[in-house]
Short mmCIF file of C-alpha atoms in Angstrom, two decimals:
data_model
loop_
_atom_site.label_atom_id
_atom_site.label_comp_id
_atom_site.label_asym_id
_atom_site.label_seq_id
_atom_site.Cartn_x
_atom_site.Cartn_y
_atom_site.Cartn_z
CA UNK A 1 -16.00 54.69 16.58
CA UNK A 2 -17.48 57.95 17.93
CA UNK A 3 -15.56 61.32 16.95
CA UNK A 4 -16.69 64.67 18.59
CA UNK A 5 -16.35 67.96 16.87
CA UNK A 6 -17.28 71.60 17.72
CA UNK A 7 -18.64 73.70 14.87
CA UNK A 8 -20.09 76.96 13.85
CA UNK A 9 -23.20 77.70 11.86
CA UNK A 10 -23.44 80.65 9.43
CA UNK A 11 -25.53 82.42 11.95
CA UNK A 12 -22.48 82.55 14.39
CA UNK A 13 -23.85 79.87 16.88
CA UNK A 14 -21.31 77.37 18.13
CA UNK A 15 -22.50 73.71 18.61
CA UNK A 16 -20.96 70.44 19.32
CA UNK A 17 -21.87 66.83 18.02
CA UNK A 18 -20.57 63.60 16.59
CA UNK A 19 -19.07 63.24 13.05
CA UNK A 20 -19.50 60.12 10.71
CA UNK A 21 -18.62 60.08 7.19
CA UNK A 22 -20.16 63.36 5.81
CA UNK A 23 -22.95 63.92 8.33
CA UNK A 24 -22.88 65.47 11.85
CA UNK A 25 -25.37 64.92 14.65
CA UNK A 26 -25.81 67.78 16.84
CA UNK A 27 -25.85 67.39 20.74
CA UNK A 28 -27.07 69.48 23.61
CA UNK A 29 -25.50 69.53 27.10
CA UNK A 30 -21.73 69.45 27.65
CA UNK A 31 -19.30 67.41 25.48
CA UNK A 32 -17.30 66.47 28.65
CA UNK A 33 -20.34 66.03 30.97
CA UNK A 34 -24.03 65.01 30.08
CA UNK A 35 -24.97 65.15 26.54
CA UNK A 36 -27.78 64.13 24.43
CA UNK A 37 -28.66 64.23 20.76
CA UNK A 38 -30.95 66.84 19.44
CA UNK A 39 -31.75 64.73 16.47
CA UNK A 40 -30.67 67.32 14.07
CA UNK A 41 -28.26 66.00 11.36
CA UNK A 42 -26.28 68.47 9.19
CA UNK A 43 -23.80 67.96 6.27
CA UNK A 44 -20.31 68.86 7.04
CA UNK A 45 -20.32 71.34 4.30
CA UNK A 46 -23.08 73.32 6.03
CA UNK A 47 -20.97 74.19 8.98
CA UNK A 48 -17.53 75.49 10.09
CA UNK A 49 -15.30 73.12 12.06
CA UNK A 50 -13.72 74.73 15.17
CA UNK A 51 -11.04 73.36 17.41
CA UNK A 52 -12.88 70.34 18.93
CA UNK A 53 -12.15 71.59 22.52
CA UNK A 54 -11.47 74.88 24.23
CA UNK A 55 -8.35 74.16 26.52
CA UNK A 56 -7.34 76.19 29.34
CA UNK A 57 -3.91 75.05 28.67
CA UNK A 58 -1.94 73.13 26.15
CA UNK A 59 0.81 71.22 27.78
CA UNK A 60 3.32 70.50 24.96
CA UNK A 61 6.01 67.71 25.16
CA UNK A 62 9.65 67.85 24.02
CA UNK A 63 11.80 64.83 23.41
CA UNK A 64 9.14 62.18 23.80
CA UNK A 65 10.04 59.73 20.92
CA UNK A 66 13.02 57.48 20.97
CA UNK A 67 13.76 58.03 17.26
CA UNK A 68 14.08 61.95 17.86
CA UNK A 69 15.82 61.50 21.09
CA UNK A 70 18.59 59.34 19.25
CA UNK A 71 18.79 61.84 16.35
CA UNK A 72 19.10 64.75 18.86
CA UNK A 73 21.59 62.72 20.92
CA UNK A 74 19.75 63.51 23.93
CA UNK A 75 19.00 60.95 26.50
CA UNK A 76 15.26 60.05 26.91
CA UNK A 77 13.99 61.94 29.95
CA UNK A 78 13.06 60.47 33.25
CA UNK A 79 9.81 62.75 33.48
CA UNK A 80 7.88 64.56 30.71
CA UNK A 81 9.59 67.67 29.43
CA UNK A 82 6.96 70.27 28.71
CA UNK A 83 6.10 73.87 28.02
CA UNK A 84 2.76 75.43 28.16
CA UNK A 85 0.95 77.04 25.17
CA UNK A 86 -1.86 79.56 26.14
CA UNK A 87 -5.50 79.35 25.10
CA UNK A 88 -5.03 82.06 22.58
CA UNK A 89 -2.70 79.82 20.55
CA UNK A 90 -5.56 77.51 19.58
CA UNK A 91 -7.29 77.31 16.14
CA UNK A 92 -9.13 74.62 14.54
CA UNK A 93 -9.56 72.78 11.20
CA UNK A 94 -8.60 75.11 8.16
CA UNK A 95 -8.20 78.12 10.11
CA UNK A 96 -5.05 80.00 8.88
CA UNK A 97 -1.74 80.11 10.73
CA UNK A 98 -0.91 83.65 10.90
CA UNK A 99 2.77 84.83 10.83
CA UNK A 100 3.54 87.18 13.93
CA UNK A 101 3.69 90.72 12.38
CA UNK A 102 7.16 91.41 14.07
CA UNK A 103 8.76 87.99 12.99
CA UNK A 104 10.13 87.29 9.56
CA UNK A 105 12.15 84.12 10.23
CA UNK A 106 11.39 80.31 9.79
CA UNK A 107 8.07 78.99 10.97
CA UNK A 108 8.21 75.24 11.65
CA UNK A 109 5.36 72.49 11.75
CA UNK A 110 5.36 69.52 14.14
CA UNK A 111 2.75 66.85 13.49
CA UNK A 112 1.63 65.30 16.75
CA UNK A 113 -0.87 63.24 18.56
CA UNK A 114 -2.95 65.24 21.16
CA UNK A 115 -4.55 63.81 24.27
CA UNK A 116 -7.75 65.59 25.28
CA UNK A 117 -8.70 65.34 28.96
CA UNK A 118 -12.34 64.52 29.78
CA UNK A 119 -12.37 65.02 33.65
CA UNK A 120 -10.52 67.01 36.07
CA UNK A 121 -7.44 65.08 37.40
CA UNK A 122 -4.84 65.54 39.91
CA UNK A 123 -2.26 62.99 41.24
CA UNK A 124 -3.65 60.11 39.16
CA UNK A 125 -1.90 56.72 38.84
CA UNK A 126 -0.96 55.35 35.46
CA UNK A 127 -3.56 52.66 35.85
CA UNK A 128 -6.43 55.14 36.56
CA UNK A 129 -5.24 57.80 33.90
CA UNK A 130 -7.09 56.17 30.98
CA UNK A 131 -10.38 57.07 32.75
CA UNK A 132 -9.45 60.72 32.56
CA UNK A 133 -8.70 60.79 28.73
CA UNK A 134 -11.84 61.90 26.71
CA UNK A 135 -10.08 60.98 23.35
CA UNK A 136 -7.40 61.78 21.00
CA UNK A 137 -7.02 64.28 18.13
CA UNK A 138 -4.18 65.89 15.91
CA UNK A 139 -2.20 69.01 16.62
CA UNK A 140 0.18 70.98 14.74
CA UNK A 141 2.59 72.54 17.39
CA UNK A 142 3.78 75.49 15.32
CA UNK A 143 6.98 77.09 16.22
CA UNK A 144 8.63 80.62 15.35
CA UNK A 145 11.95 78.46 15.09
CA UNK A 146 14.43 81.31 15.16
CA UNK A 147 13.18 82.69 18.40
CA UNK A 148 13.73 79.62 20.56
CA UNK A 149 17.36 80.23 20.99
CA UNK A 150 17.54 84.04 20.30
CA UNK A 151 18.62 84.61 23.88
CA UNK A 152 21.69 82.61 24.94
CA UNK A 153 20.62 82.31 28.66
CA UNK A 154 17.02 81.30 28.37
CA UNK A 155 15.25 79.03 25.64
CA UNK A 156 12.19 80.81 24.63
CA UNK A 157 9.68 77.84 24.41
CA UNK A 158 6.60 79.50 25.55
CA UNK A 159 7.29 82.53 23.40
CA UNK A 160 8.28 80.85 20.12
CA UNK A 161 5.28 78.32 20.45
CA UNK A 162 2.73 80.53 22.01
CA UNK A 163 1.79 82.79 19.37
CA UNK A 164 -1.91 83.05 18.27
CA UNK A 165 -2.82 80.50 15.77
CA UNK A 166 0.30 78.30 16.76
CA UNK A 167 -1.66 75.51 18.19
CA UNK A 168 -3.74 73.80 15.24
CA UNK A 169 -6.02 71.18 16.88
CA UNK A 170 -8.45 68.97 15.25
CA UNK A 171 -10.40 67.74 13.02
CA UNK A 172 -12.27 65.73 15.59
CA UNK A 173 -11.73 63.89 18.90
CA UNK A 174 -11.72 60.23 18.47
CA UNK A 175 -12.79 58.35 21.62
CA UNK A 176 -11.91 54.62 21.11
CA UNK A 177 -8.48 55.27 19.62
CA UNK A 178 -5.65 52.57 19.59
CA UNK A 179 -2.64 54.78 19.51
CA UNK A 180 -0.26 51.64 19.57
CA UNK A 181 -1.11 50.81 16.03
CA UNK A 182 -1.24 54.36 14.56
CA UNK A 183 1.19 56.50 12.75
CA UNK A 184 1.46 60.35 12.47
CA UNK A 185 1.84 61.44 8.91
CA UNK A 186 2.71 65.13 8.05
CA UNK A 187 2.65 66.47 4.57
CA UNK A 188 3.66 69.82 3.40
CA UNK A 189 1.96 70.93 0.22
CA UNK A 190 1.14 67.35 -0.18
CA UNK A 191 4.74 66.06 0.10
CA UNK A 192 5.31 63.68 2.94
CA UNK A 193 7.63 65.08 5.51
CA UNK A 194 6.98 63.02 8.92
CA UNK A 195 5.75 59.34 9.00
CA UNK A 196 6.44 58.06 12.61
CA UNK A 197 4.80 55.26 14.84
CA UNK A 198 3.10 56.40 17.98
CA UNK A 199 4.55 53.09 19.56
CA UNK A 200 7.87 54.74 19.52
CA UNK A 201 6.65 57.16 22.34
CA UNK A 202 8.85 57.47 25.45
CA UNK A 203 6.00 58.19 27.91
CA UNK A 204 2.68 56.64 26.85
CA UNK A 205 -0.52 58.67 27.09
CA UNK A 206 -1.45 57.31 30.37
CA UNK A 207 1.94 57.86 31.59
CA UNK A 208 1.76 61.39 30.51
CA UNK A 209 -1.50 62.07 31.91
CA UNK A 210 -0.42 60.36 35.45
CA UNK A 211 2.92 62.28 35.61
CA UNK A 212 1.61 65.65 34.36
CA UNK A 213 -1.33 65.40 36.83
CA UNK A 214 1.32 65.35 39.49
CA UNK A 215 2.76 68.77 38.25
CA UNK A 216 -0.86 70.39 37.85
CA UNK A 217 -4.66 69.92 37.83
CA UNK A 218 -5.68 68.90 34.42
CA UNK A 219 -9.09 70.33 33.40
CA UNK A 220 -11.67 68.89 30.87
CA UNK A 221 -10.85 70.05 27.54
CA UNK A 222 -7.20 70.45 28.26
CA UNK A 223 -4.62 69.28 25.65
CA UNK A 224 -1.44 67.28 26.14
CA UNK A 225 0.54 67.39 22.91
CA UNK A 226 2.57 64.25 23.02
CA UNK A 227 5.54 65.58 21.23
CA UNK A 228 6.88 65.13 17.74
CA UNK A 229 9.43 62.78 16.10
CA UNK A 230 11.79 63.29 13.09
CA UNK A 231 11.05 65.24 9.95
CA UNK A 232 10.22 68.66 11.42
CA UNK A 233 10.82 71.41 8.93
CA UNK A 234 9.71 74.80 7.93
CA UNK A 235 6.53 76.20 6.31
CA UNK A 236 6.81 78.74 3.51
CA UNK A 237 4.18 81.54 3.61
CA UNK A 238 1.05 80.01 1.75
CA UNK A 239 2.15 76.43 2.19
CA UNK A 240 -0.46 73.91 3.74
CA UNK A 241 0.30 71.46 6.40
CA UNK A 242 -1.74 68.29 6.93
CA UNK A 243 -1.34 65.98 9.78
CA UNK A 244 -3.02 62.70 9.47
CA UNK A 245 -3.46 59.92 12.18
CA UNK A 246 -5.45 57.07 10.96
CA UNK A 247 -8.70 56.69 12.91
CA UNK A 248 -8.68 60.29 13.76
CA UNK A 249 -8.69 62.26 10.42
CA UNK A 250 -6.59 64.89 8.55
CA UNK A 251 -5.78 68.27 10.25
CA UNK A 252 -5.20 70.86 7.65
CA UNK A 253 -3.86 74.37 8.00
CA UNK A 254 -2.30 76.82 5.70
CA UNK A 255 0.19 79.58 6.81
CA UNK A 256 -1.42 82.60 5.48
CA UNK A 257 0.14 84.92 2.89
CA UNK A 258 1.11 88.01 4.47
CA UNK A 259 -1.60 90.75 3.72
CA UNK B 1 -6.87 105.36 45.20
CA UNK B 2 -9.27 102.55 44.03
CA UNK B 3 -8.39 98.94 44.88
CA UNK B 4 -10.38 96.00 43.42
CA UNK B 5 -10.79 92.78 45.15
CA UNK B 6 -12.72 89.35 44.59
CA UNK B 7 -14.26 87.74 47.63
CA UNK B 8 -16.42 84.90 48.86
CA UNK B 9 -19.06 84.99 51.56
CA UNK B 10 -19.42 82.27 53.92
CA UNK B 11 -22.37 81.09 51.90
CA UNK B 12 -20.09 80.39 48.94
CA UNK B 13 -20.97 83.17 46.74
CA UNK B 14 -18.23 84.91 44.82
CA UNK B 15 -18.36 88.67 44.45
CA UNK B 16 -16.22 91.80 43.70
CA UNK B 17 -15.82 95.18 44.94
CA UNK B 18 -13.57 97.98 46.20
CA UNK B 19 -11.52 98.05 49.42
CA UNK B 20 -10.93 100.95 51.56
CA UNK B 21 -9.46 100.68 55.01
CA UNK B 22 -11.53 97.84 56.55
CA UNK B 23 -14.49 98.16 54.67
CA UNK B 24 -15.62 96.61 51.33
CA UNK B 25 -18.07 98.16 48.85
CA UNK B 26 -19.83 95.31 46.68
CA UNK B 27 -20.19 95.92 43.08
CA UNK B 28 -22.33 94.07 40.28
CA UNK B 29 -21.43 93.62 36.81
CA UNK B 30 -17.84 92.81 35.58
CA UNK B 31 -14.81 94.11 37.12
CA UNK B 32 -13.19 94.54 33.73
CA UNK B 33 -16.33 95.87 31.96
CA UNK B 34 -19.29 97.82 33.29
CA UNK B 35 -19.88 97.66 37.07
CA UNK B 36 -22.01 99.60 39.48
CA UNK B 37 -21.98 99.65 43.24
CA UNK B 38 -24.87 97.50 44.81
CA UNK B 39 -24.67 99.86 47.87
CA UNK B 40 -23.68 96.80 50.12
CA UNK B 41 -20.75 97.41 52.44
CA UNK B 42 -18.98 94.77 54.31
CA UNK B 43 -16.32 94.33 56.89
CA UNK B 44 -13.08 92.76 55.57
CA UNK B 45 -13.40 90.10 58.13
CA UNK B 46 -16.78 89.22 57.05
CA UNK B 47 -15.48 87.76 53.84
CA UNK B 48 -12.53 85.70 52.33
CA UNK B 49 -10.43 87.40 49.96
CA UNK B 50 -9.80 85.45 46.61
CA UNK B 51 -7.12 86.10 43.88
CA UNK B 52 -8.43 89.60 42.68
CA UNK B 53 -8.58 88.14 39.12
CA UNK B 54 -8.90 84.88 37.40
CA UNK B 55 -6.23 84.89 34.69
CA UNK B 56 -6.37 82.65 31.61
CA UNK B 57 -2.46 82.68 31.84
CA UNK B 58 0.16 84.26 33.82
CA UNK B 59 3.14 85.48 31.83
CA UNK B 60 6.10 85.27 34.29
CA UNK B 61 9.24 87.35 33.39
CA UNK B 62 12.83 85.98 34.17
CA UNK B 63 15.76 88.53 34.15
CA UNK B 64 13.94 91.83 34.31
CA UNK B 65 16.00 93.77 37.02
CA UNK B 66 19.32 95.26 36.38
CA UNK B 67 20.54 94.25 39.93
CA UNK B 68 19.74 90.70 39.36
CA UNK B 69 21.04 90.52 35.69
CA UNK B 70 24.29 91.83 37.23
CA UNK B 71 24.34 89.34 40.09
CA UNK B 72 23.68 86.36 37.66
CA UNK B 73 26.20 87.73 35.25
CA UNK B 74 23.56 87.58 32.49
CA UNK B 75 23.14 90.43 29.84
CA UNK B 76 19.91 92.24 30.15
CA UNK B 77 17.67 90.71 27.65
CA UNK B 78 16.41 92.59 24.36
CA UNK B 79 12.84 91.35 24.68
CA UNK B 80 10.88 90.17 27.78
CA UNK B 81 12.08 86.50 28.57
CA UNK B 82 8.95 84.56 29.87
CA UNK B 83 7.37 81.36 30.85
CA UNK B 84 3.49 80.64 31.16
CA UNK B 85 2.11 79.54 34.33
CA UNK B 86 -1.44 77.89 34.04
CA UNK B 87 -4.82 79.32 35.65
CA UNK B 88 -4.59 76.12 38.05
CA UNK B 89 -1.58 77.44 39.81
CA UNK B 90 -3.56 80.72 41.03
CA UNK B 91 -4.39 81.32 44.61
CA UNK B 92 -5.33 84.42 46.61
CA UNK B 93 -4.57 86.12 49.89
CA UNK B 94 -3.88 83.72 52.69
CA UNK B 95 -4.55 80.57 50.79
CA UNK B 96 -1.98 77.83 51.62
CA UNK B 97 0.88 77.04 49.24
CA UNK B 98 0.91 73.40 48.93
CA UNK B 99 4.12 71.28 48.48
CA UNK B 100 3.51 68.77 45.41
CA UNK B 101 3.17 65.40 46.80
CA UNK B 102 6.00 63.85 44.84
CA UNK B 103 8.33 66.58 45.67
CA UNK B 104 10.65 66.82 48.64
CA UNK B 105 12.94 69.57 47.58
CA UNK B 106 13.32 73.33 47.99
CA UNK B 107 10.48 75.70 47.38
CA UNK B 108 11.57 79.27 46.62
CA UNK B 109 9.40 82.51 46.94
CA UNK B 110 9.85 85.33 44.48
CA UNK B 111 8.24 88.54 45.49
CA UNK B 112 7.23 90.42 42.32
CA UNK B 113 4.92 93.16 40.98
CA UNK B 114 2.11 91.85 38.87
CA UNK B 115 0.27 93.87 36.03
CA UNK B 116 -3.46 93.13 35.53
CA UNK B 117 -4.72 93.30 31.99
CA UNK B 118 -8.00 95.12 31.65
CA UNK B 119 -8.84 94.91 27.99
CA UNK B 120 -8.15 92.44 25.35
CA UNK B 121 -5.10 93.57 23.47
CA UNK B 122 -2.64 92.41 20.62
CA UNK B 123 0.19 94.19 19.11
CA UNK B 124 -0.30 97.46 20.95
CA UNK B 125 2.31 100.19 21.05
CA UNK B 126 4.19 101.17 24.16
CA UNK B 127 2.25 104.63 24.11
CA UNK B 128 -1.04 102.65 23.85
CA UNK B 129 -0.13 99.96 26.24
CA UNK B 130 -1.06 101.86 29.49
CA UNK B 131 -4.79 101.90 28.37
CA UNK B 132 -4.82 98.19 28.62
CA UNK B 133 -3.33 97.79 32.07
CA UNK B 134 -6.43 97.64 34.62
CA UNK B 135 -3.91 97.96 37.65
CA UNK B 136 -1.37 96.44 39.80
CA UNK B 137 -0.99 93.89 42.43
CA UNK B 138 1.45 91.52 44.18
CA UNK B 139 2.62 87.99 43.17
CA UNK B 140 4.66 85.38 44.80
CA UNK B 141 6.09 83.44 41.87
CA UNK B 142 6.78 80.26 43.74
CA UNK B 143 9.16 77.67 42.25
CA UNK B 144 10.03 74.00 43.12
CA UNK B 145 13.68 74.99 42.69
CA UNK B 146 15.35 71.83 42.17
CA UNK B 147 13.29 70.74 39.34
CA UNK B 148 14.21 73.67 37.16
CA UNK B 149 17.57 72.05 36.12
CA UNK B 150 16.76 68.43 36.78
CA UNK B 151 17.10 67.62 33.17
CA UNK B 152 20.34 68.94 31.46
CA UNK B 153 18.78 69.37 28.04
CA UNK B 154 15.70 71.23 29.15
CA UNK B 155 15.14 73.86 31.63
CA UNK B 156 11.82 73.25 33.33
CA UNK B 157 10.47 76.66 33.83
CA UNK B 158 6.76 75.76 33.09
CA UNK B 159 6.85 72.57 35.43
CA UNK B 160 9.05 73.93 38.32
CA UNK B 161 6.63 77.15 38.65
CA UNK B 162 3.39 75.65 37.26
CA UNK B 163 2.21 73.49 40.30
CA UNK B 164 -1.25 74.17 41.81
CA UNK B 165 -1.08 77.23 44.26
CA UNK B 166 2.33 78.37 42.95
CA UNK B 167 0.91 81.75 41.67
CA UNK B 168 -0.19 83.72 44.94
CA UNK B 169 -1.90 86.82 43.64
CA UNK B 170 -3.29 89.71 45.76
CA UNK B 171 -4.50 91.17 47.88
CA UNK B 172 -6.14 93.86 45.70
CA UNK B 173 -5.61 95.52 42.31
CA UNK B 174 -4.68 99.01 42.81
CA UNK B 175 -5.68 101.10 39.69
CA UNK B 176 -3.73 104.46 40.06
CA UNK B 177 -0.47 103.20 41.02
CA UNK B 178 2.93 104.83 40.44
CA UNK B 179 5.39 101.86 40.11
CA UNK B 180 8.31 104.07 39.62
CA UNK B 181 8.33 105.40 43.27
CA UNK B 182 7.49 101.94 44.92
CA UNK B 183 9.67 99.19 46.22
CA UNK B 184 8.79 95.35 46.64
CA UNK B 185 9.54 93.99 50.14
CA UNK B 186 9.52 90.24 50.95
CA UNK B 187 9.64 89.05 54.36
CA UNK B 188 9.89 85.37 55.32
CA UNK B 189 8.44 84.64 58.69
CA UNK B 190 8.92 88.41 59.33
CA UNK B 191 12.46 88.73 58.45
CA UNK B 192 13.24 90.95 55.46
CA UNK B 193 14.61 89.08 52.42
CA UNK B 194 13.96 91.23 49.40
CA UNK B 195 13.75 95.10 49.23
CA UNK B 196 14.20 96.30 45.74
CA UNK B 197 12.97 99.35 43.60
CA UNK B 198 10.65 98.86 40.71
CA UNK B 199 12.43 101.62 39.03
CA UNK B 200 15.34 99.15 38.38
CA UNK B 201 13.11 97.18 35.86
CA UNK B 202 14.82 96.50 32.50
CA UNK B 203 11.16 96.40 30.84
CA UNK B 204 8.80 98.96 32.26
CA UNK B 205 5.22 97.59 32.39
CA UNK B 206 4.11 99.48 29.28
CA UNK B 207 6.94 97.98 27.49
CA UNK B 208 6.18 94.55 28.91
CA UNK B 209 2.45 94.84 27.60
CA UNK B 210 3.36 96.12 24.28
CA UNK B 211 6.05 93.56 23.64
CA UNK B 212 4.28 90.61 25.05
CA UNK B 213 1.14 91.65 23.26
CA UNK B 214 3.16 91.14 20.08
CA UNK B 215 3.72 87.64 21.01
CA UNK B 216 0.20 86.69 22.15
CA UNK B 217 -3.29 88.20 22.60
CA UNK B 218 -3.53 89.26 26.28
CA UNK B 219 -7.00 88.84 27.68
CA UNK B 220 -8.86 90.71 30.66
CA UNK B 221 -7.83 89.48 33.84
CA UNK B 222 -4.49 88.07 32.51
CA UNK B 223 -1.39 88.73 34.71
CA UNK B 224 2.10 89.61 33.81
CA UNK B 225 4.42 88.79 36.55
CA UNK B 226 7.07 91.43 36.11
CA UNK B 227 10.16 89.27 37.39
CA UNK B 228 12.07 89.34 40.63
CA UNK B 229 15.22 90.93 41.71
CA UNK B 230 17.92 89.68 44.27
CA UNK B 231 17.10 88.00 47.35
CA UNK B 232 15.13 85.09 46.32
CA UNK B 233 15.29 82.18 49.02
CA UNK B 234 13.72 79.02 50.03
CA UNK B 235 10.58 78.58 52.03
CA UNK B 236 10.54 75.96 54.95
CA UNK B 237 7.26 74.13 55.44
CA UNK B 238 5.09 76.17 57.72
CA UNK B 239 6.82 79.43 57.00
CA UNK B 240 4.88 82.54 55.83
CA UNK B 241 5.98 84.81 52.85
CA UNK B 242 4.71 88.34 52.99
CA UNK B 243 5.02 90.38 49.71
CA UNK B 244 4.49 94.15 50.44
CA UNK B 245 4.35 97.01 47.68
CA UNK B 246 3.32 100.53 49.12
CA UNK B 247 0.07 101.43 47.60
CA UNK B 248 -1.02 97.98 46.77
CA UNK B 249 -0.99 96.04 50.14
CA UNK B 250 0.52 92.84 51.64
CA UNK B 251 0.11 89.51 50.15
CA UNK B 252 0.73 86.86 52.70
CA UNK B 253 0.87 83.06 52.02
CA UNK B 254 2.12 80.16 54.17
CA UNK B 255 3.62 76.89 52.83
CA UNK B 256 1.48 74.38 54.31
CA UNK B 257 2.87 71.80 56.61
CA UNK B 258 2.51 68.38 55.09
CA UNK B 259 -0.54 66.64 56.42
#
C-alpha cells in the first residue's frame, strides 16, 4: 500500500517520501534507488506536492483502449502508437495548467493511467517488464486540440501536447497497484466526463514497457501515459479537471484564467 | 572561430573544451554558463569525442526546405512542423548507429544543421532569439523508414526516429557561424548524396527558436534539428555517413554490422 510523493517545503527544499492518509514520511537517498526513512513525519498541508517523478521523457500512447478504437472506427494497433512529451511539459498536483499565450483555441483533458519506470530498461520481455515498473500514477495528457490537425500534411502530436504544463502527473506513485480492477474517472468542475475500466486496454502495462523498451531505452522516472478512452472534452479557462483512480488518488489541476 | 566539444579521457572522465586544428584546450565550469580554461592542452587523438551537448530534448523539423517541399508537393508550413527525439537517441562523433534488434528494414540518413540552445528561453521574439543560440553543429537525423507509415492511422515520427543512437550530433559546436553562406553535404561511403544550401530554409534559425519557444521552454543544450532537404537515402549495415558543414566540421557515423 506504499505511495511515493515528491514535495517542497516552504523554504524551497525538495524532498521525497511516502504518503499515508494525511501524513508524509520523509526519506533520504533516491526514490528509484536506495532510500531510508529520515524519521521525519509531516502533515500534507505543511508541504507542496510536486510531480512525483521527473521524467526524461513522457511516452504518450494514442488508441490504446478498445472502446475508443471502436468509437473512432480505427483498428486496434499492432504496436503501441506514441508521441513524446518533453520534460518541460510536466507539472504536479494542483499546479495550474497554463494556456499558451499565442493560442486561443480549445484545450482538451485526457484522463489516463501513467506507468512510472523504476530501472533503466532496453529490450525487455513482457515477462520481465513488471520488474522495471516502479509504480503507477495519474496523468492528465492536456492537448491544444485545434493545433493537432492545423497542417494537413503533418499531425502535430508533439506540438499540441508538448506545451509547458500540459503533462499533469500525480498525486502519488502507488507501488502495489492492481490496474486490472481499476477505473479512470475524470470530472470537469465536479461533473463526471470519463469513467472507463483499465481492463479495456489494448496493450497492458507490461506489454507497453516491453514493446516501448524495444524502441528506446527507458530511464528511472520516465513515464508512459497509457492512453485515454472515451469522454475526452475541452476545459474552459478557470475550470478544474480531477482524474481519479482508486488506489492511487485524485489528480487535480485547473486551467488558469488568463492574466 | 571558437568550436566547443565534449570529450572523454581513457580514464573515463568527461570534460569539455575548445577545438582548434588538432589541439583541444580543456575548460572547467559549465559550457553554457561560466567557464575558464584550465590551461591543459591535449591532442585530439588522446581523447574520445562525445556529443558536444546533452539535450533534454531534440526538436526535429520536417519540411523546412523549399526544395524538399516542392519535391514532396507539400505546401511550405506556416509554423515549424516538428517531432521530439528523446535524450537516449543521442550519440556523438564516430559512435556507431545501431540497428534496433527487432527491425530489419531500411534505415535512412538525413544530414541537417543543428541549433544548440545556450540559455533557457520561452516566448522569445525573432529579434531576441539569436541571444539564446549558443552555436551550431551537424546532426544525422536517422530514421527507421519503414516504421513511419506502418500504421495507416498514425504516422510514427517519434518511434521511427527515436531509437537509441538515431540522433548523431557533432563533431563540435561552432559559435560564430554564418549559416546563410553554408551548405550541408552528406556522403555515404564517400559518395555525395546531399548538397544543399542552408539559405533555402523556410524558417531561419532565429525564427525556429522564436516559434518553438512559444510551444515549449527550451533549455541550455537542447537541440533543434533544422530539417533536411533533398537526397535522403538508406544506409546499408556497415556503411558510413559523413555530414559536412563548412565552418563546423564533418560528423561521421557508421551503421554497425549486426553482431
